[in-house]
XYZ file of C-alpha atoms in Angstrom:
461
model
C 19.267 6.051 -12.686
C 15.988 7.597 -13.826
C 13.947 9.484 -11.284
C 10.410 8.464 -10.405
C 9.073 11.793 -11.709
C 10.734 11.154 -15.099
C 9.184 7.695 -15.294
C 5.725 9.041 -14.460
C 6.130 11.907 -16.943
C 7.255 9.520 -19.696
C 4.352 7.180 -18.960
C 1.764 9.984 -19.095
C 3.153 11.386 -22.365
C 3.258 7.871 -23.889
C -0.389 7.323 -22.986
C -1.268 10.747 -24.385
C 0.483 10.046 -27.696
C -1.202 6.637 -27.924
C -4.545 8.335 -27.306
C -3.938 10.875 -30.078
C -2.849 8.154 -32.538
C -5.890 6.089 -31.680
C -8.166 9.105 -32.065
C -6.622 9.811 -35.494
C -7.415 6.362 -36.875
C -10.749 6.227 -35.111
C -11.782 9.673 -36.365
C -10.614 8.812 -39.893
C -12.646 5.612 -39.774
C -15.779 7.308 -38.474
C -15.403 10.304 -40.785
C -15.163 8.205 -43.910
C -17.717 5.649 -42.794
C -20.433 8.173 -41.973
C -19.800 10.359 -45.015
C -19.697 7.414 -47.404
C -22.896 6.049 -45.894
C -24.473 9.488 -46.028
C -23.428 9.875 -49.689
C -24.850 6.464 -50.590
C -28.122 7.254 -48.853
C -28.431 10.590 -50.625
C -27.603 9.033 -53.995
C -30.197 6.319 -53.461
C -32.779 8.915 -52.429
C -32.115 10.964 -55.598
C -32.223 7.840 -57.738
C -35.496 6.663 -56.218
C -37.063 10.096 -56.841
C -36.049 9.892 -60.481
C -37.079 6.248 -60.625
C -40.570 7.205 -59.413
C -41.005 9.355 -62.526
C -40.685 6.305 -64.773
C -44.209 5.181 -65.794
C -43.340 1.907 -67.464
C -42.771 0.677 -70.972
C -39.838 1.758 -73.041
C -37.603 4.406 -71.560
C -38.484 7.530 -73.513
C -36.148 10.191 -74.796
C -38.020 12.689 -72.662
C -37.168 10.708 -69.498
C -33.494 10.489 -70.496
C -33.388 14.235 -71.199
C -35.108 14.995 -67.916
C -32.408 13.008 -66.077
C -29.668 14.763 -68.047
C -31.196 18.129 -67.150
C -31.191 17.111 -63.487
C -27.566 16.017 -63.857
C -26.516 19.534 -64.819
C -27.597 20.876 -61.408
C -26.892 17.839 -59.144
C -23.884 17.273 -56.926
C -23.624 13.762 -58.313
C -23.266 12.433 -61.855
C -26.614 10.908 -62.876
C -27.436 9.083 -66.129
C -30.429 7.217 -67.454
C -29.789 4.641 -70.247
C -31.922 2.061 -71.964
C -29.067 -0.396 -72.357
C -26.367 -0.526 -69.638
C -23.768 -0.908 -72.382
C -24.534 2.687 -73.355
C -22.897 3.869 -70.089
C -19.495 3.686 -71.768
C -20.511 6.712 -73.825
C -21.735 8.625 -70.797
C -19.120 8.203 -68.079
C -15.507 9.420 -68.391
C -13.972 6.061 -67.419
C -13.940 2.507 -68.714
C -16.774 0.250 -67.507
C -16.611 -3.503 -67.579
C -20.245 -4.308 -68.276
C -19.977 -7.910 -67.123
C -18.504 -6.748 -63.838
C -20.942 -3.881 -63.459
C -24.081 -5.943 -64.127
C -23.384 -9.620 -63.874
C -25.981 -12.383 -63.403
C -26.348 -11.693 -59.701
C -26.707 -7.942 -60.197
C -29.216 -8.523 -62.991
C -31.295 -10.762 -60.717
C -31.268 -8.071 -58.014
C -32.259 -5.353 -60.455
C -35.115 -7.440 -61.886
C -36.435 -7.748 -58.331
C -36.631 -3.965 -58.219
C -33.727 -3.608 -55.819
C -30.716 -1.282 -56.033
C -27.086 -2.252 -56.522
C -24.377 -0.241 -54.774
C -20.681 -0.565 -55.635
C -17.471 1.075 -54.449
C -14.309 0.625 -56.492
C -11.095 2.269 -57.563
C -11.024 4.091 -60.915
C -7.705 4.929 -62.551
C -9.327 7.756 -64.516
C -10.023 9.607 -61.293
C -7.205 8.018 -59.300
C -9.619 7.554 -56.441
C -12.407 5.426 -55.055
C -15.816 5.861 -56.732
C -19.148 4.992 -55.155
C -21.950 4.147 -57.569
C -25.636 3.275 -57.287
C -27.606 1.443 -59.997
C -31.388 1.661 -59.874
C -33.507 -0.474 -62.253
C -36.260 0.703 -64.585
C -38.368 -2.478 -64.705
C -41.642 -3.179 -66.479
C -43.333 -6.570 -66.754
C -40.240 -8.296 -65.361
C -38.170 -6.710 -68.129
C -35.171 -4.488 -67.417
C -36.045 -1.573 -69.702
C -33.136 0.571 -68.487
C -31.161 1.804 -65.489
C -30.428 4.985 -63.620
C -26.685 5.146 -62.867
C -25.356 7.560 -60.243
C -21.680 7.836 -59.287
C -19.549 10.087 -57.125
C -15.737 10.183 -56.621
C -14.997 9.569 -52.954
C -11.816 11.559 -53.069
C -13.682 14.710 -52.132
C -14.729 13.168 -48.844
C -11.379 11.475 -48.141
C -9.385 14.594 -48.927
C -11.617 16.656 -46.697
C -11.221 14.055 -43.949
C -7.450 14.030 -44.308
C -7.299 17.816 -44.161
C -9.380 17.984 -41.028
C -7.552 15.058 -39.458
C -4.253 16.767 -40.209
C -5.556 19.818 -38.365
C -6.673 17.504 -35.579
C -3.235 15.849 -35.373
C -1.442 19.202 -35.391
C -3.668 20.527 -32.658
C -3.227 17.290 -30.753
C 0.563 17.565 -30.888
C 0.443 21.157 -29.640
C -1.948 20.067 -26.915
C 0.359 17.160 -26.001
C 3.300 19.553 -25.735
C 1.363 21.865 -23.425
C 0.192 18.898 -21.342
C 3.778 17.600 -21.135
C 4.962 20.938 -19.751
C 2.073 21.158 -17.269
C 2.549 17.537 -16.155
C 6.284 18.086 -15.689
C 5.711 21.177 -13.538
C 2.984 19.414 -11.547
C 5.175 16.360 -10.985
C 7.996 18.566 -9.731
C 5.620 20.027 -7.154
C 4.196 16.616 -6.228
C 7.614 14.950 -6.010
C 9.145 17.689 -3.852
C 7.943 16.095 -0.558
C 9.222 12.696 -1.740
C 12.612 14.210 -2.540
C 12.694 15.748 0.934
C 11.714 12.364 2.343
C 14.551 10.714 0.435
C 17.076 13.205 1.803
C 15.711 12.675 5.315
C 16.098 8.892 4.954
C 19.681 9.350 3.781
C 20.394 11.490 6.860
C 18.879 8.813 9.083
C 21.088 6.134 7.506
C 24.038 8.350 8.452
C 22.867 8.373 12.073
C 21.061 11.713 12.219
C 17.817 10.602 13.898
C 16.700 14.165 14.644
C 15.796 14.812 11.010
C 12.129 15.486 10.212
C 10.152 16.304 7.063
C 7.519 18.976 6.620
C 3.942 17.700 6.347
C 2.404 20.006 3.739
C -0.728 18.059 2.757
C -3.255 15.517 3.969
C -2.954 13.178 0.979
C -1.032 9.892 0.766
C 2.329 11.699 0.554
C 1.418 13.821 3.573
C 0.416 10.684 5.468
C 3.704 9.057 4.441
C 5.649 12.098 5.671
C 3.748 12.039 8.945
C 4.415 8.317 9.333
C 8.106 8.948 8.656
C 8.214 11.618 11.355
C 6.593 9.231 13.851
C 9.066 6.525 12.867
C 12.016 8.916 13.141
C 10.826 10.046 16.575
C 10.460 6.435 17.728
C 13.919 5.535 16.400
C 15.412 8.622 18.035
C 13.814 7.727 21.369
C 14.988 4.147 21.042
C 18.481 5.352 20.156
C 18.499 7.627 23.189
C 17.266 4.756 25.370
C 19.971 2.508 23.963
C 22.662 5.104 24.642
C 21.286 5.654 28.139
C 21.141 1.892 28.634
C 24.769 1.435 27.576
C 25.822 4.378 29.748
C 23.959 2.901 32.730
C 25.463 -0.555 32.164
C 28.918 1.006 31.988
C 28.233 2.960 35.171
C 26.824 -0.071 36.994
C 29.809 -2.201 36.054
C 32.368 0.509 36.699
C 31.585 0.705 40.441
C 32.006 -2.998 41.313
C 34.973 -3.300 38.982
C 36.679 -0.366 40.697
C 35.958 -1.964 44.107
C 37.327 -5.327 43.012
C 40.348 -3.779 41.329
C 41.189 -1.488 44.259
C 40.777 -4.054 47.032
C 42.466 -6.846 45.079
C 45.495 -4.590 44.463
C 45.550 -3.685 48.159
C 45.502 -7.363 49.126
C 48.092 -8.207 46.485
C 50.384 -5.467 47.818
C 49.703 -6.694 51.386
C 48.285 -3.320 52.413
C 45.407 -4.986 54.274
C 45.723 -7.518 57.045
C 43.533 -9.274 59.525
C 39.945 -8.113 59.761
C 40.355 -5.462 57.028
C 41.608 -8.132 54.654
C 38.640 -10.374 55.430
C 36.205 -7.485 54.904
C 37.883 -6.651 51.596
C 37.602 -10.264 50.430
C 33.947 -10.312 51.462
C 33.303 -7.081 49.534
C 35.088 -8.461 46.447
C 32.971 -11.613 46.675
C 29.734 -9.628 47.095
C 30.506 -7.310 44.160
C 31.445 -10.276 41.977
C 28.093 -11.905 42.798
C 26.295 -8.655 42.020
C 28.103 -8.378 38.674
C 27.265 -11.977 37.864
C 23.611 -11.439 38.746
C 23.368 -8.230 36.720
C 25.036 -9.885 33.701
C 22.627 -12.822 33.882
C 19.659 -10.458 34.131
C 20.895 -8.448 31.154
C 21.290 -11.583 29.043
C 17.911 -12.769 30.226
C 16.264 -9.441 29.346
C 17.732 -9.474 25.831
C 16.659 -13.078 25.282
C 13.135 -12.408 26.502
C 12.721 -9.706 23.829
C 13.749 -12.113 21.072
C 12.581 -15.597 22.023
C 9.118 -17.033 21.497
C 7.509 -18.849 24.393
C 5.586 -22.122 24.230
C 2.062 -21.621 25.523
C 0.591 -24.594 27.391
C -2.366 -24.979 29.804
C -1.154 -24.060 33.319
C -2.981 -24.381 36.642
C -2.075 -20.962 37.961
C -2.503 -21.697 41.695
C 0.093 -24.503 41.562
C 2.635 -22.250 39.806
C 2.124 -19.517 42.428
C 2.509 -21.985 45.327
C 5.737 -23.396 43.869
C 7.097 -19.855 43.482
C 6.223 -19.008 47.113
C 7.833 -22.230 48.347
C 11.148 -21.257 46.754
C 11.113 -17.960 48.702
C 10.036 -19.279 52.099
C 13.631 -19.196 53.360
C 13.974 -15.466 52.617
C 10.622 -14.785 54.276
C 11.587 -16.684 57.475
C 14.792 -14.653 57.819
C 12.624 -11.521 58.263
C 9.789 -13.352 60.021
C 7.365 -12.435 57.185
C 4.112 -14.380 56.894
C 3.077 -15.475 53.406
C -0.736 -15.330 53.127
C -2.279 -17.051 50.084
C -5.851 -17.171 48.792
C -5.887 -18.833 45.383
C -8.646 -19.936 43.011
C -7.814 -23.551 42.192
C -9.907 -23.637 38.999
C -8.098 -20.948 37.010
C -6.189 -22.250 33.988
C -4.146 -19.987 31.723
C -2.105 -20.494 28.563
C 1.519 -19.858 29.352
C 5.078 -21.032 29.895
C 5.363 -22.422 33.426
C 9.003 -21.463 33.941
C 8.405 -17.924 32.691
C 5.326 -17.543 34.923
C 7.389 -18.735 37.915
C 10.002 -16.150 37.046
C 7.314 -13.429 37.060
C 5.968 -14.409 40.491
C 9.414 -15.033 42.026
C 10.658 -11.583 40.939
C 7.587 -9.782 42.294
C 7.319 -11.788 45.560
C 11.068 -11.497 46.170
C 10.788 -7.695 45.839
C 7.860 -7.749 48.262
C 9.947 -9.674 50.818
C 13.085 -7.595 50.234
C 11.366 -4.246 50.816
C 8.997 -5.357 53.589
C 9.569 -4.668 57.250
C 10.310 -7.531 59.630
C 7.366 -9.252 61.337
C 5.004 -8.140 58.526
C 3.088 -10.123 55.923
C 2.840 -10.521 52.155
C -0.612 -11.347 50.794
C -1.070 -13.179 47.489
C -4.521 -13.377 45.885
C -5.583 -15.132 42.692
C -9.120 -14.787 41.331
C -11.064 -14.507 38.080
C -12.447 -11.257 36.706
C -13.843 -10.585 33.223
C -12.250 -13.708 31.645
C -8.860 -12.817 33.124
C -6.833 -14.298 35.947
C -5.947 -11.539 38.432
C -2.929 -12.072 40.679
C -2.418 -9.469 43.432
C 0.755 -9.358 45.534
C 0.477 -6.930 48.463
C 3.271 -6.158 50.929
C 3.516 -3.946 54.013
C 6.910 -2.550 53.169
C 8.527 0.832 52.661
C 6.502 1.609 49.520
C 7.444 3.570 46.430
C 7.251 7.370 46.144
C 4.588 8.603 43.748
C 7.094 10.284 41.429
C 8.995 6.999 40.997
C 6.004 4.767 40.184
C 5.900 5.457 36.403
C 9.572 4.478 36.074
C 9.983 1.377 38.238
C 9.671 -0.994 35.234
C 12.393 0.820 33.284
C 15.780 -0.824 32.976
C 18.232 0.071 35.753
C 15.714 2.326 37.483
C 16.049 2.088 41.249
C 13.976 3.953 43.813
C 16.645 3.807 46.497
C 19.912 3.529 44.641
C 22.093 3.160 47.703
C 19.890 0.447 49.229
C 19.486 -1.398 45.919
C 23.230 -1.451 45.369
C 23.807 -2.692 48.873
C 21.423 -5.647 48.508
C 22.603 -6.511 45.032
C 19.673 -5.178 42.982
C 20.452 -3.780 39.528
C 17.012 -2.398 38.698
C 16.279 -5.054 36.069
C 13.839 -7.365 37.875
C 10.638 -5.469 37.090
C 11.805 -4.849 33.515
C 12.024 -8.615 33.053
C 8.609 -9.064 34.700
C 7.031 -6.484 32.384
C 8.515 -8.174 29.330
C 7.358 -11.651 30.385
C 3.831 -10.462 31.209
C 3.633 -8.821 27.781
C 4.702 -12.077 26.125
C 1.761 -13.764 27.902
C -0.630 -11.100 26.503
C -1.165 -9.791 30.027
C -0.866 -6.486 31.847
C 1.138 -5.307 34.857
C 0.151 -2.487 37.207
C 1.787 -1.204 40.401
C 0.183 0.923 43.126
C 2.145 2.161 46.084
C 2.651 4.930 48.611
C 5.638 5.680 50.824
C 5.386 3.783 54.116
C 2.153 2.030 53.132
C 3.433 -0.905 51.103
C 3.066 -1.853 47.434
C 0.354 -3.664 45.467
C 1.434 -5.409 42.237
C -1.416 -6.634 40.013
C -0.853 -9.066 37.153
C -3.671 -9.801 34.696
C -3.473 -12.835 32.390
C -6.075 -14.122 29.883
C -7.873 -17.272 31.032
C -7.766 -20.218 28.634
C -11.047 -20.447 26.747
C -12.983 -23.689 27.136
C -13.558 -25.610 23.894
């Protein structure tokens, strides 16, 4: 399997080679194009200067000799002839007169215009550029000035320089390849560390972290990985603590049931002791059943989606209170309600009842006899606020931040005695969150507890 750094390196080198190849053909094209055009322009300029010395009439011997004298010192081969057919005696290669000056070319020359041609000549084994300039008088073609130049000098020069260019380009590409490879090794080092850290995490080592050495995208990725690893580690620790707590919570009632059932089976208990043992077994079985149901309920609440429907909140609160009136009467606790009848929220009625029943039941359970529980419902800042205030034993300040955690109990002995497993407020917190609401708890020892639930009010269409 190829590494990412190898793929990137290969891609960069491929692009670099493509660039050099492109530059070769492009440079060759431009080099030849500009030099050929420059040569043609210079040849035309020379020809026009010579042409301007022609005064009309027959082309004189003096004019032909003057052109020949110029030819001895020029960079190009220049000839002046009266009859184009005479060129065969001047140039060192065969000329097809009909091809050189056909009807079209003759028409152009008679108009006083130049004719430029580029063609291959076997004599030179190269391309030759030629310019024909007319010597015209009274619409008669009295002669021509013929200039030619072998293009091989330009092409060969271009190829030599391009070869140097290609050689330098290859050396440059090699140096770039080495530099890119070294740079990629440095860049990929954090990703390699990240890969090793991920492999450790898949093996269960959630304490692994990677070093954040930069502020770029890789540094941000490393930082995000560290946050993720920390969150997973915390969740793993919570899960282990949760399983340990569940095991501990179940171990106690199971040991009670096992011990007392064996005592009854072996007829070690009789009379009142036997009845008390049976009552304890029954109570612990109920507590185990309740805790198991709450655990299943808590897991389901984290996974299931709830159906949100318009709910008149005051009716849901009253129905919840009605279900708990029996428990309140046993302790002679007055249930005081002041509810806004116009508040409508989006929610699941059964889940909302579960929220209020859990909170109100806690208020009753931990309130003193002959006290009261006050329930308020009002609107504030587009939210429905439900306050449940009791006059009970309260919660110590150090315990307040933890009361919504699973299995957390303020008074462990008392909670175990009345059947509480420390899951009620965890379920409430989860349900409130599913309704896009918030839960807050204020309390002080001996002064009662205030639970505030905030839920978004349904917007009017």
